[in-house]
Coordinates of N, CA and C and ligand atoms in Angstrom, one line a residue:
X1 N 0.9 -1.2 0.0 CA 0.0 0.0 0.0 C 0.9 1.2 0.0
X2 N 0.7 1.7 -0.8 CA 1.1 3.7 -1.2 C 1.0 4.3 0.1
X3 N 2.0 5.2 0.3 CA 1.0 6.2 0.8 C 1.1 7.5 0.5
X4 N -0.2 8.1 1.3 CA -0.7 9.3 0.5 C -0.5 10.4 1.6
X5 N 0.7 11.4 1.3 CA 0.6 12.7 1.9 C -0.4 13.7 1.6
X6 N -0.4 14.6 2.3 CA -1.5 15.8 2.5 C -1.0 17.0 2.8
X7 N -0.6 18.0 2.5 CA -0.5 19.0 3.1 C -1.1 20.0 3.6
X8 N -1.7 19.8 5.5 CA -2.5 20.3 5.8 C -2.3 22.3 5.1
X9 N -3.2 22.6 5.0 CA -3.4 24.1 4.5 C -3.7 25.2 5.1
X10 N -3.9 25.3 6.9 CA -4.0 26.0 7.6 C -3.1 26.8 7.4
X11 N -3.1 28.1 7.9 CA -2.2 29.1 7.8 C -1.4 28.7 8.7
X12 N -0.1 29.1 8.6 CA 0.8 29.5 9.4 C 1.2 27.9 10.6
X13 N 0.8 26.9 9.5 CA 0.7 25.6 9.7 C 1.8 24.9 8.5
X14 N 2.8 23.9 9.1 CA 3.4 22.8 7.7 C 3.1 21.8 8.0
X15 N 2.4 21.4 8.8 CA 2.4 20.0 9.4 C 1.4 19.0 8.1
X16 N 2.6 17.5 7.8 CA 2.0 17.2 6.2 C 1.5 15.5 7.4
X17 N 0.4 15.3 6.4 CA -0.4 14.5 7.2 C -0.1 12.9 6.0
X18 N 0.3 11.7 7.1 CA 0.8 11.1 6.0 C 0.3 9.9 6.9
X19 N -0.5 9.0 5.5 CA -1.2 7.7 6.3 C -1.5 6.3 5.2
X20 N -1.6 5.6 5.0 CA -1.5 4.7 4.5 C -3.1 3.9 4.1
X21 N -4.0 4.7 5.5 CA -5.3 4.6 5.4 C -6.1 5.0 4.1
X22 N -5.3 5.9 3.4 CA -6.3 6.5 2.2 C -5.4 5.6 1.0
X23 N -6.3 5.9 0.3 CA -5.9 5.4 -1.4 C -5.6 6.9 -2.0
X24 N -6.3 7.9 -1.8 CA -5.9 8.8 -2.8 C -7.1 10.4 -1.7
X25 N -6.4 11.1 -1.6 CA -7.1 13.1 -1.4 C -8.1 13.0 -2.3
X26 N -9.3 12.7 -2.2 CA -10.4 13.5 -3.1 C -10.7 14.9 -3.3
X27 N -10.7 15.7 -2.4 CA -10.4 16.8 -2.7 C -9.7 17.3 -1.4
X28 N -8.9 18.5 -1.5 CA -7.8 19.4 -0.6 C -8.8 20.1 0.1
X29 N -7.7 20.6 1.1 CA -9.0 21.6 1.5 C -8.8 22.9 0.7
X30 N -8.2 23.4 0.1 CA -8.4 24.4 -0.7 C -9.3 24.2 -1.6
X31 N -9.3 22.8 -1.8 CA -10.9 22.9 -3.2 C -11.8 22.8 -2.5
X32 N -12.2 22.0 -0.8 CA -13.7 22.3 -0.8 C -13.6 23.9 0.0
X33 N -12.3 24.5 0.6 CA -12.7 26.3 0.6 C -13.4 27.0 -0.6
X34 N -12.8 26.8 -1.4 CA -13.4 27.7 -2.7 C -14.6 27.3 -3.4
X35 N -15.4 25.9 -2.7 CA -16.4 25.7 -3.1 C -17.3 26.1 -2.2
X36 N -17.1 26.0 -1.3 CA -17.5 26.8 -0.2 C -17.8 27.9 -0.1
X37 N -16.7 29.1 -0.8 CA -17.4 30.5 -0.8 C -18.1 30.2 -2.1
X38 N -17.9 30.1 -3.5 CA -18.9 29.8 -4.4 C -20.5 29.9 -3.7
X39 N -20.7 28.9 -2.7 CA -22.1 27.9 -2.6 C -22.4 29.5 -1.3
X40 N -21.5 29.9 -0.4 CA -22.0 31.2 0.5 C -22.3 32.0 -0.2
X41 N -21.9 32.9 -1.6 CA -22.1 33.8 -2.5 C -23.3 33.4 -2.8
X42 N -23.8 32.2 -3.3 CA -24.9 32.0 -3.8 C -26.4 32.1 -2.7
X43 N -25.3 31.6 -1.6 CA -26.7 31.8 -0.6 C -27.2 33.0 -0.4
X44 N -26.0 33.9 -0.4 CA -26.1 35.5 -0.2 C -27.1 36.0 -0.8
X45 N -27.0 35.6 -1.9 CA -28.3 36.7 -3.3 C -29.5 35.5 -3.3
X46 N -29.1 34.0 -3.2 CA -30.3 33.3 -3.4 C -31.3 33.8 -1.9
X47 N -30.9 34.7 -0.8 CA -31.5 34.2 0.5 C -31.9 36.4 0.5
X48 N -31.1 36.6 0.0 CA -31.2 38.4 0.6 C -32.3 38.9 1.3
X49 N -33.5 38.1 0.8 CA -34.7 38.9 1.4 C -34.9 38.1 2.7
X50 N -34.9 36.8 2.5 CA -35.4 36.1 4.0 C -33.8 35.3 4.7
X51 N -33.2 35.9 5.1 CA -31.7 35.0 5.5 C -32.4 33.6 6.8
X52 N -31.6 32.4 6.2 CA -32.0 31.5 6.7 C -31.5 31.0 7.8
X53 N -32.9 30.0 8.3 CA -31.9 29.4 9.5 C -31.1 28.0 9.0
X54 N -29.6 28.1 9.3 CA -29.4 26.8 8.8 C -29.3 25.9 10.1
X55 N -29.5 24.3 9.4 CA -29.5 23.1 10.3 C -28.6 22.7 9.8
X56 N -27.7 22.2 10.8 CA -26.7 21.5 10.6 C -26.8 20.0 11.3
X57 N -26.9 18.8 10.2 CA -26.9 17.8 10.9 C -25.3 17.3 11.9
X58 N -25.9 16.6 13.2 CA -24.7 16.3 13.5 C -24.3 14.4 13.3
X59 N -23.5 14.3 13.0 CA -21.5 15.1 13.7 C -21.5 15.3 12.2
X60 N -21.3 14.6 11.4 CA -21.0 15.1 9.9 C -20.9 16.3 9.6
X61 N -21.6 17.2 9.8 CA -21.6 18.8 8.7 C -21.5 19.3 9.8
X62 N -20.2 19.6 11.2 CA -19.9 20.4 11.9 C -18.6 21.4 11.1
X63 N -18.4 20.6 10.3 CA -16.9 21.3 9.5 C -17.7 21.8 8.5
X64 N -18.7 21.6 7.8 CA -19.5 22.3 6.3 C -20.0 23.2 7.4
X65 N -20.7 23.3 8.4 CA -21.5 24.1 8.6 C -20.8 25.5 9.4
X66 N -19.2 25.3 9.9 CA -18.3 26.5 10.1 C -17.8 27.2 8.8
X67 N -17.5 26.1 8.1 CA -17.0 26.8 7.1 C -17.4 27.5 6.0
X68 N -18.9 27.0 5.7 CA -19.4 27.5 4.7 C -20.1 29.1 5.5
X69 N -20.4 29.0 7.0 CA -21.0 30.1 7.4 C -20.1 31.5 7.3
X70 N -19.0 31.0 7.3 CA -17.8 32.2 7.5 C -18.1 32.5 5.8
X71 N -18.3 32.2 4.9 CA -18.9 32.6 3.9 C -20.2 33.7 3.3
X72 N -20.6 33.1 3.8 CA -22.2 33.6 4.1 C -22.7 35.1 5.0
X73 N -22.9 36.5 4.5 CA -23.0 37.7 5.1 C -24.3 38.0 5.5
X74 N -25.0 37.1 5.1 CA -26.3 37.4 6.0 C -26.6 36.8 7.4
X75 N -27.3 38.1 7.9 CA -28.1 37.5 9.3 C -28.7 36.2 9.4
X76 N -27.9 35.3 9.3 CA -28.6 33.7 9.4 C -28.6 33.6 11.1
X77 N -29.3 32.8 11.4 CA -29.6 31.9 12.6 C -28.9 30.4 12.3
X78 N -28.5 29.7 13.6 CA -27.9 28.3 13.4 C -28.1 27.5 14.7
X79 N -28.6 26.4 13.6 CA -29.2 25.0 14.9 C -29.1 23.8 14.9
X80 N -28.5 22.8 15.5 CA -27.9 21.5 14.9 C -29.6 20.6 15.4
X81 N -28.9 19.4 14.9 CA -30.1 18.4 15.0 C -29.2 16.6 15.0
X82 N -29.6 16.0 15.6 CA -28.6 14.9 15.5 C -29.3 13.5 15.2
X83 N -29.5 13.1 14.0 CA -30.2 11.6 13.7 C -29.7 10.4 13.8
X84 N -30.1 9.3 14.0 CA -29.9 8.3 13.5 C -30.6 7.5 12.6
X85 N -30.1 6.6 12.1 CA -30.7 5.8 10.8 C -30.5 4.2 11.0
X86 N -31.6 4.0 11.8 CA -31.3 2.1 11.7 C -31.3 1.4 10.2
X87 N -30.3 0.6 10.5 CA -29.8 0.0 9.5 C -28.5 -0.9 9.8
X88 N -28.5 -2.3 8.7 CA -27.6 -3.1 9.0 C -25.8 -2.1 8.5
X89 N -24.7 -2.7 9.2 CA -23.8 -2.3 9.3 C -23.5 -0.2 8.7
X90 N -23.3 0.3 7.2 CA -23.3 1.2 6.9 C -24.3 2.1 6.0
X91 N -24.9 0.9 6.0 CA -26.3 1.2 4.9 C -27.4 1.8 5.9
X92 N -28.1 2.7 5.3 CA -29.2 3.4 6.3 C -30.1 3.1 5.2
X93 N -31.5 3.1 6.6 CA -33.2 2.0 5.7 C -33.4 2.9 5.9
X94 N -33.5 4.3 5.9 CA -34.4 5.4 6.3 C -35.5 5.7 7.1
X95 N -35.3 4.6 8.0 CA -36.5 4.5 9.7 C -35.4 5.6 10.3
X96 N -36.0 6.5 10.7 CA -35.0 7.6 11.4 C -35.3 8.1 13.1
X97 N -34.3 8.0 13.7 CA -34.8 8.2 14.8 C -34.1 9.6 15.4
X98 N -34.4 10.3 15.8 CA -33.8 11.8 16.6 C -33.3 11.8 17.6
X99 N -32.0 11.9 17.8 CA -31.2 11.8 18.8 C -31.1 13.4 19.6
X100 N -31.1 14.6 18.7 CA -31.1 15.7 19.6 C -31.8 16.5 18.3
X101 N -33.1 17.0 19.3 CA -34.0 17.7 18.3 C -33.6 19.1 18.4
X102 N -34.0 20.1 17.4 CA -33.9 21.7 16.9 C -34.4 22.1 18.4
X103 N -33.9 23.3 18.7 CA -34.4 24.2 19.7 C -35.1 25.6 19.0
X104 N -34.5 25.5 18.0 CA -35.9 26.5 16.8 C -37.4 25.8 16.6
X105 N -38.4 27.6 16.4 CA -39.6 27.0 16.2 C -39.4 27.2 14.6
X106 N -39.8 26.2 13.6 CA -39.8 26.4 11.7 C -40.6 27.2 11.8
X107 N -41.7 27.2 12.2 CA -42.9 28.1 11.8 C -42.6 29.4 11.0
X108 N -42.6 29.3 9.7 CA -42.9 30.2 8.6 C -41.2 30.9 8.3
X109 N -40.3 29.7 8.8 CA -38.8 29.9 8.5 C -38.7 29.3 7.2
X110 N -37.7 30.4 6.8 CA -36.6 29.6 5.5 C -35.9 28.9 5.9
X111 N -35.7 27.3 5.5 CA -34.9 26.4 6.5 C -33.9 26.3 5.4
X112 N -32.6 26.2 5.5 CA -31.4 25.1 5.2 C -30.7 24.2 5.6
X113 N -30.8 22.8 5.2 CA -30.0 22.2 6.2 C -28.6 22.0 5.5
X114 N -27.6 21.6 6.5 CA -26.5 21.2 5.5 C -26.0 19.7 6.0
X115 N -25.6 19.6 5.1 CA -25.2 17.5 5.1 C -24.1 17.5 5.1
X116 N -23.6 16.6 5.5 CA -22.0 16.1 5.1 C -22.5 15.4 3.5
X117 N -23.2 14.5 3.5 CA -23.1 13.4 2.2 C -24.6 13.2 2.2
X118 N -24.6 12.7 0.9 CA -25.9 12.1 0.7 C -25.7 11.0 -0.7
X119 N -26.0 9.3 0.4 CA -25.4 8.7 0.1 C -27.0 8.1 -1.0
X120 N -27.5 7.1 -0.2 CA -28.8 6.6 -0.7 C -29.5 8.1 -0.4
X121 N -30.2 9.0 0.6 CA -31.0 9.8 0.4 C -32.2 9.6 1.6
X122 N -32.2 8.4 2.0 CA -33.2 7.9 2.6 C -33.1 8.7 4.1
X123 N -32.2 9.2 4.4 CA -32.1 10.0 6.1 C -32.6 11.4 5.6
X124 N -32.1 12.0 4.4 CA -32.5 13.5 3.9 C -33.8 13.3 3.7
X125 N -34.4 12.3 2.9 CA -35.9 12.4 2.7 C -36.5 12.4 3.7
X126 N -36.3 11.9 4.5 CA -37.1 11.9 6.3 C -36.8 12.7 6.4
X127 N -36.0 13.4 6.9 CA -35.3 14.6 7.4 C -36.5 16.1 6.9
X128 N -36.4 15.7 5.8 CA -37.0 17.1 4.8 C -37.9 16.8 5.1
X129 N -39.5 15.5 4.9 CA -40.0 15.9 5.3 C -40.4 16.2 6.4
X130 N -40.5 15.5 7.7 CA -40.1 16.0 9.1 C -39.7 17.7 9.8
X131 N -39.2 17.9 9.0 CA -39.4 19.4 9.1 C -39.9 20.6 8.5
X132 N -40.6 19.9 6.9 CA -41.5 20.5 6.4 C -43.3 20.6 7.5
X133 N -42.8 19.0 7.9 CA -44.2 19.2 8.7 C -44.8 20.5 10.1
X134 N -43.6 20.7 10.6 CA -43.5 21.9 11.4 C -43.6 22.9 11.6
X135 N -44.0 23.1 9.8 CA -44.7 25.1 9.0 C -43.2 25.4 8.9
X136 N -42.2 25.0 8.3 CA -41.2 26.1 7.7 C -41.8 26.5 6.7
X137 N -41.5 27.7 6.3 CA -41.8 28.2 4.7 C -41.4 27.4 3.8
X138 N -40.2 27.3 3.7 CA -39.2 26.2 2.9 C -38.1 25.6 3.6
X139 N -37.8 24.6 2.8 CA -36.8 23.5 3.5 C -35.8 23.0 2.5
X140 N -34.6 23.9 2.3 CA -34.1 23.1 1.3 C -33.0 22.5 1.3
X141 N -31.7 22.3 1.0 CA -30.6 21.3 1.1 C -29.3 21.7 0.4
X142 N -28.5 21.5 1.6 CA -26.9 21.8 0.7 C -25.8 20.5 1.1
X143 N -25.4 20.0 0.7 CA -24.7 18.9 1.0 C -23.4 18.7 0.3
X144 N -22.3 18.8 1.4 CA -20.9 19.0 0.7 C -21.0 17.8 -0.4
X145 N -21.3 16.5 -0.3 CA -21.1 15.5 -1.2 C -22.4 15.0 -1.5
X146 N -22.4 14.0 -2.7 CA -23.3 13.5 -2.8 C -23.0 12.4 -4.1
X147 N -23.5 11.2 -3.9 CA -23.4 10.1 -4.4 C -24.4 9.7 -5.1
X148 N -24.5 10.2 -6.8 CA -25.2 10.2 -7.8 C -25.6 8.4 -8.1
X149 N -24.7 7.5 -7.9 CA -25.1 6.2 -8.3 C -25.8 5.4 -7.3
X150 N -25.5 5.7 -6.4 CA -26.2 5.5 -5.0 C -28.0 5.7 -4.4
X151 N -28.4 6.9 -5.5 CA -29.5 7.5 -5.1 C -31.1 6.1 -4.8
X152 N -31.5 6.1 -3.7 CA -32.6 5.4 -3.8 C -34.2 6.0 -3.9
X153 N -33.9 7.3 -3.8 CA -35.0 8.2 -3.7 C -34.1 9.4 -4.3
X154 N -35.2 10.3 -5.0 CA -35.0 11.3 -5.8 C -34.9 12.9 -5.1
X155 N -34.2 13.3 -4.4 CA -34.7 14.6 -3.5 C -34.0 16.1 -4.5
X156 N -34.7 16.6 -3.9 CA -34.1 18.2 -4.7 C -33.5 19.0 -3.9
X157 N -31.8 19.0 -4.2 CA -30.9 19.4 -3.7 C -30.6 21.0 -4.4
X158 N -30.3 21.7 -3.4 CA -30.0 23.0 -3.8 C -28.7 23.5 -4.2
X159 N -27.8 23.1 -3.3 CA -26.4 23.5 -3.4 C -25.9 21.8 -3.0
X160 N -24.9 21.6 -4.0 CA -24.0 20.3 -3.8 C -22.2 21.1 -4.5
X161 N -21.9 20.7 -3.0 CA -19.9 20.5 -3.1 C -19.8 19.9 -4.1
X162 N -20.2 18.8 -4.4 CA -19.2 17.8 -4.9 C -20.0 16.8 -5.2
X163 N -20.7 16.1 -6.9 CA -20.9 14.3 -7.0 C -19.8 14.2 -7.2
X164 N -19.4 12.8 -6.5 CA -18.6 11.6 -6.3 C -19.2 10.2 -6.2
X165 N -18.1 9.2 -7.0 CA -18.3 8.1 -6.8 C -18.9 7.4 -6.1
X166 N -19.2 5.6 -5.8 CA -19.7 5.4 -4.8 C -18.4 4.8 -3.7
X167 N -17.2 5.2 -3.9 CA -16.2 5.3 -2.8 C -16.7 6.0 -1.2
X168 N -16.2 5.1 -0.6 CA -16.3 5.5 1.1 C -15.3 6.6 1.2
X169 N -15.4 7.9 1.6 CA -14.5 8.9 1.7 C -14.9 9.3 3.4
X170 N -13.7 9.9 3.9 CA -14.0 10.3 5.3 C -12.9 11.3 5.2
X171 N -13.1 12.5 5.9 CA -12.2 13.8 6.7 C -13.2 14.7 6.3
X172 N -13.0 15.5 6.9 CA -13.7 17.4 7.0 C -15.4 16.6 7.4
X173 N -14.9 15.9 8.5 CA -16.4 15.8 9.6 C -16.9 14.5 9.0
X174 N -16.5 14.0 7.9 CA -16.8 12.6 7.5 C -16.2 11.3 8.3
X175 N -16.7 10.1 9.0 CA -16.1 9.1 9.6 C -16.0 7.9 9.3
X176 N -15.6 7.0 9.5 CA -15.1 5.9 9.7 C -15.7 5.5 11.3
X177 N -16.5 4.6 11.6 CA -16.5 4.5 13.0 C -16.2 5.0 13.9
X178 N -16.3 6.4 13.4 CA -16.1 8.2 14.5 C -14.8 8.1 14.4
X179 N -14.2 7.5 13.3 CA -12.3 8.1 13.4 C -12.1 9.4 11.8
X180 N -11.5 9.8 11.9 CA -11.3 10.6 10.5 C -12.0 12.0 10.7
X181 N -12.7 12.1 11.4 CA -13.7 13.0 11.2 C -12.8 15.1 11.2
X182 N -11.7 14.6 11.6 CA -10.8 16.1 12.3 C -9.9 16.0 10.9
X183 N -9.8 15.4 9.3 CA -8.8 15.5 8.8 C -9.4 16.9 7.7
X184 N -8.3 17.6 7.8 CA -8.7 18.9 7.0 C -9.2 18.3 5.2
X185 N -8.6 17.6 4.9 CA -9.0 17.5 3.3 C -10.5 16.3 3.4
X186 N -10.7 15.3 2.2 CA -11.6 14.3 1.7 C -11.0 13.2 1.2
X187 N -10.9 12.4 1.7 CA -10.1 11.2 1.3 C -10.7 9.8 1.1
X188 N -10.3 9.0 0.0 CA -11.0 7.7 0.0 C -10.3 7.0 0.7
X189 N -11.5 5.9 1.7 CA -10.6 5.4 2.9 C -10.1 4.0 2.3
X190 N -9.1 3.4 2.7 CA -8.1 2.7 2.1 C -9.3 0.8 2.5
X191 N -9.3 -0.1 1.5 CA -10.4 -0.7 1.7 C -9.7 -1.8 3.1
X192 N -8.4 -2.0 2.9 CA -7.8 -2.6 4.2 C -8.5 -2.2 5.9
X193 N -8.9 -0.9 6.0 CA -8.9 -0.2 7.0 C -10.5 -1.1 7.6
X194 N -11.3 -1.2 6.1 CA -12.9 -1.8 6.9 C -12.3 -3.6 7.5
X195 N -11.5 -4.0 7.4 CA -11.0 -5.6 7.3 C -10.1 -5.6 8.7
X196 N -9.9 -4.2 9.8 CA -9.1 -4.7 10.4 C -9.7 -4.6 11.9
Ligands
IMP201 P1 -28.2 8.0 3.4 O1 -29.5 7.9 4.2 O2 -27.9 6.7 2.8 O3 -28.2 9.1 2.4 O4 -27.1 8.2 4.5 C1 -26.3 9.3 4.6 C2 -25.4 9.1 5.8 O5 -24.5 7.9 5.6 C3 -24.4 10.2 5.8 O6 -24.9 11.3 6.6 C4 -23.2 9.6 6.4 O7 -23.3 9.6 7.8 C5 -23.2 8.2 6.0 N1 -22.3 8.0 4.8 C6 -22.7 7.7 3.5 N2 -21.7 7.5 2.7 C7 -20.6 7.8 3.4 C8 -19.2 7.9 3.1 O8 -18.7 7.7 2.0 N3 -18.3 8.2 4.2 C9 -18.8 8.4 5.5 N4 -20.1 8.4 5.8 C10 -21.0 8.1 4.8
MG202 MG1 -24.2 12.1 8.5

């Protein structure tokens, strides 16, 4: 097995991150920064009249939902929500259960949530509607990734980072069995890593 350096990209940071666990950087963090302001510019002028509240699901989109906000110049509001998805080993059936509900009332809010990924779709589809039911105005979706071949339901996504493959990728809040989740880039996890 290869391995694959990284050069973390913080400022006034050299520290090069080197692991044997990936196969290859899917994207740096300088590419998902700059897609990042892209997708905040667009919220800016797409939101100007009603600035939203965003949801950030947890743990996944703790890193999408700092980063992209530092983007974003409108008066938004911010509220996490934490689900689970029964289901055998990594596959989610979309029976969803709420681990830590919104402390916002939707009622007649512009909602956004933001995702880490959207793999099958079956946790977003609950999700969306679930909080369409609670009188937001709108409810719509930004999700750093999203896995086009994967799709088992059809949702309408607003802002997407990035389709990708149906590769297991983990860093920037993405996990592995809650490991990976603190690495600044997006990386495909190395298939040894599920086998040990
Ligand atoms: P869905 O209901 O199948 O769309 O499940 C989406 C959830 O599965 C995401 O929020 C992730 O927690 C997890 N997931 C799906 N694909 C990946 C991946 O490639 N890496 C890490 N987590 C993933
Ligand atoms: Mg998730």
């Amino acid at each position: 097995m290869s391995e694959t350096a990284a050069q973390r990209t913080t400022p006034g940071t050299d520290l090069t991150i080197t692991s044997s666990d990936f196969t290859k950087i899917h994207f740096t963090h300088e590419q998902i920064q700059a897609r990042l302001a892209e997708i905040g510019a667009q919220i800016d002028s797409d939101y100007a009249a009603n600035p939203p509240l965003f949801v950030g699901v947890l743990k996944g989109a703790v890193m999408a939902m700092a980063d992209l906000q530092r983007n974003v110049t409108l008066p938004i509001e911010t509220d996490w929500m934490a689900v689970s998805s029964y289901g055998s080993g990594t596959k989610s059936s979309g029976v969803v259960r709420i681990l830590k509900d919104l402390e916002a009332d939707l009622l007649g809010r512009d909602v956004l949530i933001v995702e880490d990924i959207i793999d099958s779709g079956l946790t977003l589809s609950w999700l969306l509607s679930n909080l369409k039911s609670r009188g937001a105005k709108s409810v719509e979706i930004c999700t750093i990734l999203r896995k086009p071949e994967a799709a088992k339901v059809t949702i309408d996504v607003k802002y997407v980072g990035f389709d990708i493959s149906n590769d297991f990728v983990v860093g920037y809040g993405l996990d592995y069995a809650e490991r990976y989740r603190n690495l600044p880039f997006i990386a495909v996890l190395a298939p040894h890593v599920y086998s040990e």
